[in-house]
Amino acid sequence: QVQLAESGGDSVETGAALTLSCALSLSSHSTYCIAWFRHNSRADREGLATIYTGGGSPAAYSDSVKGRFTISHDKKTLYLQMNNLQPEDTGTYYCAATSTIFCYYNSDVGDPADFTHWGQGTQVTVSA
């Protein structure tokens, strides 16, 4: 059974860095697209970054975070390294997973409907 659990959310000032973690419980018999999404007043669930657990394919990023955020993972954890945080980065951050490996074939972050498993979210607040 796939389970995801985010942690690391915090209140920070503009320009700060923060790393989010998502504890992964995935089947060892499958590969996945795993991703970070953000919910705030600007967007319901905006896809930020997606990576393929099987390797051999570059991560995909949204234009809003490209160059500032980095997605990475190991067997147990998905990470989102966030640099130069801005007030518009405020929101609830979710990790998500799907065994439909669209991300291996194209550099697309994906839509919320593409993902079948979600964590409970962690709050990030960036003050001006």
mmCIF file with all atom_site columns, C-alpha atoms in Angstrom:
data_model
loop_
_atom_site.group_PDB
_atom_site.id
_atom_site.type_symbol
_atom_site.label_atom_id
_atom_site.label_alt_id
_atom_site.label_comp_id
_atom_site.label_asym_id
_atom_site.label_entity_id
_atom_site.label_seq_id
_atom_site.pdbx_PDB_ins_code
_atom_site.Cartn_x
_atom_site.Cartn_y
_atom_site.Cartn_z
_atom_site.occupancy
_atom_site.B_iso_or_equiv
_atom_site.pdbx_formal_charge
_atom_site.auth_seq_id
_atom_site.auth_comp_id
_atom_site.auth_asym_id
_atom_site.auth_atom_id
_atom_site.pdbx_PDB_model_num
ATOM 1   C CA . GLN A 1 1   ? 0.000  0.000  0.000   1.00 0.00 ? 1   GLN A CA 1
ATOM 2   C CA . VAL A 1 2   ? 1.383  3.372  -1.037  1.00 0.00 ? 2   VAL A CA 1
ATOM 3   C CA . GLN A 1 3   ? 1.657  5.911  1.773   1.00 0.00 ? 3   GLN A CA 1
ATOM 4   C CA . LEU A 1 4   ? 3.103  9.403  1.732   1.00 0.00 ? 4   LEU A CA 1
ATOM 5   C CA . ALA A 1 5   ? 3.776  11.770 4.640   1.00 0.00 ? 5   ALA A CA 1
ATOM 6   C CA . GLU A 1 6   ? 5.171  15.293 4.317   1.00 0.00 ? 6   GLU A CA 1
ATOM 7   C CA . SER A 1 7   ? 7.188  17.185 6.891   1.00 0.00 ? 7   SER A CA 1
ATOM 8   C CA . GLY A 1 8   ? 9.452  20.210 7.140   1.00 0.00 ? 8   GLY A CA 1
ATOM 9   C CA . GLY A 1 9   ? 6.985  23.053 6.634   1.00 0.00 ? 9   GLY A CA 1
ATOM 10  C CA . ASP A 1 10  ? 7.821  26.244 8.509   1.00 0.00 ? 10  ASP A CA 1
ATOM 11  C CA . SER A 1 11  ? 7.403  30.023 8.666   1.00 0.00 ? 11  SER A CA 1
ATOM 12  C CA . VAL A 1 12  ? 10.389 31.800 7.105   1.00 0.00 ? 12  VAL A CA 1
ATOM 13  C CA . GLU A 1 13  ? 11.369 35.213 5.787   1.00 0.00 ? 13  GLU A CA 1
ATOM 14  C CA . THR A 1 14  ? 11.740 36.249 2.163   1.00 0.00 ? 14  THR A CA 1
ATOM 15  C CA . GLY A 1 15  ? 14.960 34.955 0.668   1.00 0.00 ? 15  GLY A CA 1
ATOM 16  C CA . ALA A 1 16  ? 15.271 32.019 3.056   1.00 0.00 ? 16  ALA A CA 1
ATOM 17  C CA . ALA A 1 17  ? 15.859 28.388 2.116   1.00 0.00 ? 17  ALA A CA 1
ATOM 18  C CA . LEU A 1 18  ? 13.857 25.402 3.314   1.00 0.00 ? 18  LEU A CA 1
ATOM 19  C CA . THR A 1 19  ? 13.816 21.680 2.572   1.00 0.00 ? 19  THR A CA 1
ATOM 20  C CA . LEU A 1 20  ? 10.617 19.644 2.625   1.00 0.00 ? 20  LEU A CA 1
ATOM 21  C CA . SER A 1 21  ? 10.584 15.883 3.061   1.00 0.00 ? 21  SER A CA 1
ATOM 22  C CA . CYS A 1 22  ? 8.028  13.263 2.138   1.00 0.00 ? 22  CYS A CA 1
ATOM 23  C CA . ALA A 1 23  ? 8.378  9.818  3.702   1.00 0.00 ? 23  ALA A CA 1
ATOM 24  C CA . LEU A 1 24  ? 7.690  7.245  0.998   1.00 0.00 ? 24  LEU A CA 1
ATOM 25  C CA . SER A 1 25  ? 6.107  3.832  1.364   1.00 0.00 ? 25  SER A CA 1
ATOM 26  C CA . LEU A 1 26  ? 6.079  2.467  -2.191  1.00 0.00 ? 26  LEU A CA 1
ATOM 27  C CA . SER A 1 27  ? 5.890  -0.986 -3.687  1.00 0.00 ? 27  SER A CA 1
ATOM 28  C CA . SER A 1 28  ? 9.321  -2.390 -4.451  1.00 0.00 ? 28  SER A CA 1
ATOM 29  C CA . HIS A 1 29  ? 7.849  -4.077 -7.546  1.00 0.00 ? 29  HIS A CA 1
ATOM 30  C CA . SER A 1 30  ? 6.909  -0.835 -9.328  1.00 0.00 ? 30  SER A CA 1
ATOM 31  C CA . THR A 1 31  ? 8.411  2.447  -10.384 1.00 0.00 ? 31  THR A CA 1
ATOM 32  C CA . TYR A 1 32  ? 6.624  5.735  -9.883  1.00 0.00 ? 32  TYR A CA 1
ATOM 33  C CA . CYS A 1 33  ? 6.335  9.353  -10.847 1.00 0.00 ? 33  CYS A CA 1
ATOM 34  C CA . ILE A 1 34  ? 6.540  11.268 -7.569  1.00 0.00 ? 34  ILE A CA 1
ATOM 35  C CA . ALA A 1 35  ? 5.882  14.969 -7.348  1.00 0.00 ? 35  ALA A CA 1
ATOM 36  C CA . TRP A 1 36  ? 5.401  18.089 -5.256  1.00 0.00 ? 36  TRP A CA 1
ATOM 37  C CA . PHE A 1 37  ? 2.267  20.208 -5.560  1.00 0.00 ? 37  PHE A CA 1
ATOM 38  C CA . ARG A 1 38  ? 1.310  23.470 -3.878  1.00 0.00 ? 38  ARG A CA 1
ATOM 39  C CA . HIS A 1 39  ? -2.111 24.810 -2.867  1.00 0.00 ? 39  HIS A CA 1
ATOM 40  C CA . ASN A 1 40  ? -2.628 28.501 -2.111  1.00 0.00 ? 40  ASN A CA 1
ATOM 41  C CA . SER A 1 41  ? -4.902 31.393 -2.991  1.00 0.00 ? 41  SER A CA 1
ATOM 42  C CA . ARG A 1 42  ? -3.274 31.622 -6.441  1.00 0.00 ? 42  ARG A CA 1
ATOM 43  C CA . ALA A 1 43  ? -3.830 28.022 -7.517  1.00 0.00 ? 43  ALA A CA 1
ATOM 44  C CA . ASP A 1 44  ? -5.845 25.051 -6.328  1.00 0.00 ? 44  ASP A CA 1
ATOM 45  C CA . ARG A 1 45  ? -3.028 22.515 -6.735  1.00 0.00 ? 45  ARG A CA 1
ATOM 46  C CA . GLU A 1 46  ? -0.116 23.698 -8.803  1.00 0.00 ? 46  GLU A CA 1
ATOM 47  C CA . GLY A 1 47  ? 2.381  21.079 -9.929  1.00 0.00 ? 47  GLY A CA 1
ATOM 48  C CA . LEU A 1 48  ? 5.896  22.195 -9.009  1.00 0.00 ? 48  LEU A CA 1
ATOM 49  C CA . ALA A 1 49  ? 8.294  19.327 -9.706  1.00 0.00 ? 49  ALA A CA 1
ATOM 50  C CA . THR A 1 50  ? 8.151  15.679 -10.727 1.00 0.00 ? 50  THR A CA 1
ATOM 51  C CA . ILE A 1 51  ? 10.759 12.937 -10.796 1.00 0.00 ? 51  ILE A CA 1
ATOM 52  C CA . TYR A 1 52  ? 10.838 9.307  -11.908 1.00 0.00 ? 52  TYR A CA 1
ATOM 53  C CA . THR A 1 53  ? 11.932 6.810  -9.264  1.00 0.00 ? 53  THR A CA 1
ATOM 54  C CA . GLY A 1 54  ? 13.533 4.489  -11.804 1.00 0.00 ? 54  GLY A CA 1
ATOM 55  C CA . GLY A 1 55  ? 16.119 7.044  -12.921 1.00 0.00 ? 55  GLY A CA 1
ATOM 56  C CA . GLY A 1 56  ? 17.281 7.752  -16.456 1.00 0.00 ? 56  GLY A CA 1
ATOM 57  C CA . SER A 1 57  ? 14.969 10.703 -16.966 1.00 0.00 ? 57  SER A CA 1
ATOM 58  C CA . PRO A 1 58  ? 15.462 14.316 -15.889 1.00 0.00 ? 58  PRO A CA 1
ATOM 59  C CA . ALA A 1 59  ? 13.182 15.914 -13.351 1.00 0.00 ? 59  ALA A CA 1
ATOM 60  C CA . ALA A 1 60  ? 10.522 18.332 -14.557 1.00 0.00 ? 60  ALA A CA 1
ATOM 61  C CA . TYR A 1 61  ? 9.812  21.733 -13.022 1.00 0.00 ? 61  TYR A CA 1
ATOM 62  C CA . SER A 1 62  ? 7.148  24.385 -13.384 1.00 0.00 ? 62  SER A CA 1
ATOM 63  C CA . ASP A 1 63  ? 8.274  27.787 -14.631 1.00 0.00 ? 63  ASP A CA 1
ATOM 64  C CA . SER A 1 64  ? 7.376  29.306 -11.260 1.00 0.00 ? 64  SER A CA 1
ATOM 65  C CA . VAL A 1 65  ? 10.054 27.324 -9.391  1.00 0.00 ? 65  VAL A CA 1
ATOM 66  C CA . LYS A 1 66  ? 12.625 26.384 -12.051 1.00 0.00 ? 66  LYS A CA 1
ATOM 67  C CA . GLY A 1 67  ? 16.080 27.448 -10.929 1.00 0.00 ? 67  GLY A CA 1
ATOM 68  C CA . ARG A 1 68  ? 14.998 27.929 -7.279  1.00 0.00 ? 68  ARG A CA 1
ATOM 69  C CA . PHE A 1 69  ? 13.613 24.532 -6.267  1.00 0.00 ? 69  PHE A CA 1
ATOM 70  C CA . THR A 1 70  ? 15.251 21.113 -6.613  1.00 0.00 ? 70  THR A CA 1
ATOM 71  C CA . ILE A 1 71  ? 13.463 17.770 -6.339  1.00 0.00 ? 71  ILE A CA 1
ATOM 72  C CA . SER A 1 72  ? 15.379 14.664 -5.323  1.00 0.00 ? 72  SER A CA 1
ATOM 73  C CA . HIS A 1 73  ? 14.746 11.322 -3.702  1.00 0.00 ? 73  HIS A CA 1
ATOM 74  C CA . ASP A 1 74  ? 16.208 8.223  -2.169  1.00 0.00 ? 74  ASP A CA 1
ATOM 75  C CA . LYS A 1 75  ? 14.445 4.925  -1.477  1.00 0.00 ? 75  LYS A CA 1
ATOM 76  C CA . LYS A 1 76  ? 12.631 6.196  1.582   1.00 0.00 ? 76  LYS A CA 1
ATOM 77  C CA . THR A 1 77  ? 12.200 9.935  1.083   1.00 0.00 ? 77  THR A CA 1
ATOM 78  C CA . LEU A 1 78  ? 11.256 12.563 -1.492  1.00 0.00 ? 78  LEU A CA 1
ATOM 79  C CA . TYR A 1 79  ? 12.805 15.998 -0.976  1.00 0.00 ? 79  TYR A CA 1
ATOM 80  C CA . LEU A 1 80  ? 12.113 19.514 -2.196  1.00 0.00 ? 80  LEU A CA 1
ATOM 81  C CA . GLN A 1 81  ? 14.998 21.928 -1.661  1.00 0.00 ? 81  GLN A CA 1
ATOM 82  C CA . MET A 1 82  ? 13.599 25.462 -1.891  1.00 0.00 ? 82  MET A CA 1
ATOM 83  C CA . ASN A 1 83  ? 15.889 28.461 -2.225  1.00 0.00 ? 83  ASN A CA 1
ATOM 84  C CA . ASN A 1 84  ? 15.189 32.203 -2.337  1.00 0.00 ? 84  ASN A CA 1
ATOM 85  C CA . LEU A 1 85  ? 11.656 31.778 -1.039  1.00 0.00 ? 85  LEU A CA 1
ATOM 86  C CA . GLN A 1 86  ? 9.159  34.514 -1.879  1.00 0.00 ? 86  GLN A CA 1
ATOM 87  C CA . PRO A 1 87  ? 5.798  35.425 -0.311  1.00 0.00 ? 87  PRO A CA 1
ATOM 88  C CA . GLU A 1 88  ? 4.025  33.886 -3.319  1.00 0.00 ? 88  GLU A CA 1
ATOM 89  C CA . ASP A 1 89  ? 5.561  30.525 -2.348  1.00 0.00 ? 89  ASP A CA 1
ATOM 90  C CA . THR A 1 90  ? 3.322  30.502 0.727   1.00 0.00 ? 90  THR A CA 1
ATOM 91  C CA . GLY A 1 91  ? 0.948  27.571 0.687   1.00 0.00 ? 91  GLY A CA 1
ATOM 92  C CA . THR A 1 92  ? 0.304  23.980 1.606   1.00 0.00 ? 92  THR A CA 1
ATOM 93  C CA . TYR A 1 93  ? 2.775  21.621 -0.042  1.00 0.00 ? 93  TYR A CA 1
ATOM 94  C CA . TYR A 1 94  ? 1.756  18.085 -0.961  1.00 0.00 ? 94  TYR A CA 1
ATOM 95  C CA . CYS A 1 95  ? 3.698  15.121 -2.264  1.00 0.00 ? 95  CYS A CA 1
ATOM 96  C CA . ALA A 1 96  ? 1.984  12.779 -4.691  1.00 0.00 ? 96  ALA A CA 1
ATOM 97  C CA . ALA A 1 97  ? 2.710  9.515  -6.468  1.00 0.00 ? 97  ALA A CA 1
ATOM 98  C CA . THR A 1 98  ? 1.452  7.458  -9.385  1.00 0.00 ? 98  THR A CA 1
ATOM 99  C CA . SER A 1 99  ? 2.593  4.167  -10.890 1.00 0.00 ? 99  SER A CA 1
ATOM 100 C CA . THR A 1 100 ? 1.644  5.489  -14.340 1.00 0.00 ? 100 THR A CA 1
ATOM 101 C CA . ILE A 1 101 ? 5.123  6.575  -15.398 1.00 0.00 ? 101 ILE A CA 1
ATOM 102 C CA . PHE A 1 102 ? 4.248  9.436  -17.749 1.00 0.00 ? 102 PHE A CA 1
ATOM 103 C CA . CYS A 1 103 ? 7.166  11.428 -16.371 1.00 0.00 ? 103 CYS A CA 1
ATOM 104 C CA . TYR A 1 104 ? 9.678  8.955  -17.793 1.00 0.00 ? 104 TYR A CA 1
ATOM 105 C CA . TYR A 1 105 ? 8.548  9.710  -21.351 1.00 0.00 ? 105 TYR A CA 1
ATOM 106 C CA . ASN A 1 106 ? 8.097  13.470 -21.216 1.00 0.00 ? 106 ASN A CA 1
ATOM 107 C CA . SER A 1 107 ? 9.331  16.440 -19.239 1.00 0.00 ? 107 SER A CA 1
ATOM 108 C CA . ASP A 1 108 ? 5.931  17.254 -17.793 1.00 0.00 ? 108 ASP A CA 1
ATOM 109 C CA . VAL A 1 109 ? 5.148  18.017 -14.155 1.00 0.00 ? 109 VAL A CA 1
ATOM 110 C CA . GLY A 1 110 ? 1.654  16.594 -14.595 1.00 0.00 ? 110 GLY A CA 1
ATOM 111 C CA . ASP A 1 111 ? -1.767 17.558 -13.298 1.00 0.00 ? 111 ASP A CA 1
ATOM 112 C CA . PRO A 1 112 ? -3.334 16.587 -9.950  1.00 0.00 ? 112 PRO A CA 1
ATOM 113 C CA . ALA A 1 113 ? -5.623 14.132 -11.771 1.00 0.00 ? 113 ALA A CA 1
ATOM 114 C CA . ASP A 1 114 ? -2.545 12.211 -12.971 1.00 0.00 ? 114 ASP A CA 1
ATOM 115 C CA . PHE A 1 115 ? -1.640 11.189 -9.411  1.00 0.00 ? 115 PHE A CA 1
ATOM 116 C CA . THR A 1 116 ? -3.378 8.523  -7.368  1.00 0.00 ? 116 THR A CA 1
ATOM 117 C CA . HIS A 1 117 ? -1.775 8.865  -3.942  1.00 0.00 ? 117 HIS A CA 1
ATOM 118 C CA . TRP A 1 118 ? -1.344 11.989 -1.819  1.00 0.00 ? 118 TRP A CA 1
ATOM 119 C CA . GLY A 1 119 ? 0.120  13.019 1.500   1.00 0.00 ? 119 GLY A CA 1
ATOM 120 C CA . GLN A 1 120 ? -1.667 15.181 4.036   1.00 0.00 ? 120 GLN A CA 1
ATOM 121 C CA . GLY A 1 121 ? 0.286  18.364 3.288   1.00 0.00 ? 121 GLY A CA 1
ATOM 122 C CA . THR A 1 122 ? 2.714  20.615 5.141   1.00 0.00 ? 122 THR A CA 1
ATOM 123 C CA . GLN A 1 123 ? 2.389  24.397 5.488   1.00 0.00 ? 123 GLN A CA 1
ATOM 124 C CA . VAL A 1 124 ? 5.017  26.854 4.308   1.00 0.00 ? 124 VAL A CA 1
ATOM 125 C CA . THR A 1 125 ? 4.587  30.534 5.114   1.00 0.00 ? 125 THR A CA 1
ATOM 126 C CA . VAL A 1 126 ? 6.952  33.157 3.695   1.00 0.00 ? 126 VAL A CA 1
ATOM 127 C CA . SER A 1 127 ? 6.732  36.615 5.228   1.00 0.00 ? 127 SER A CA 1
ATOM 128 C CA . ALA A 1 128 ? 7.751  39.770 3.390   1.00 0.00 ? 128 ALA A CA 1
#
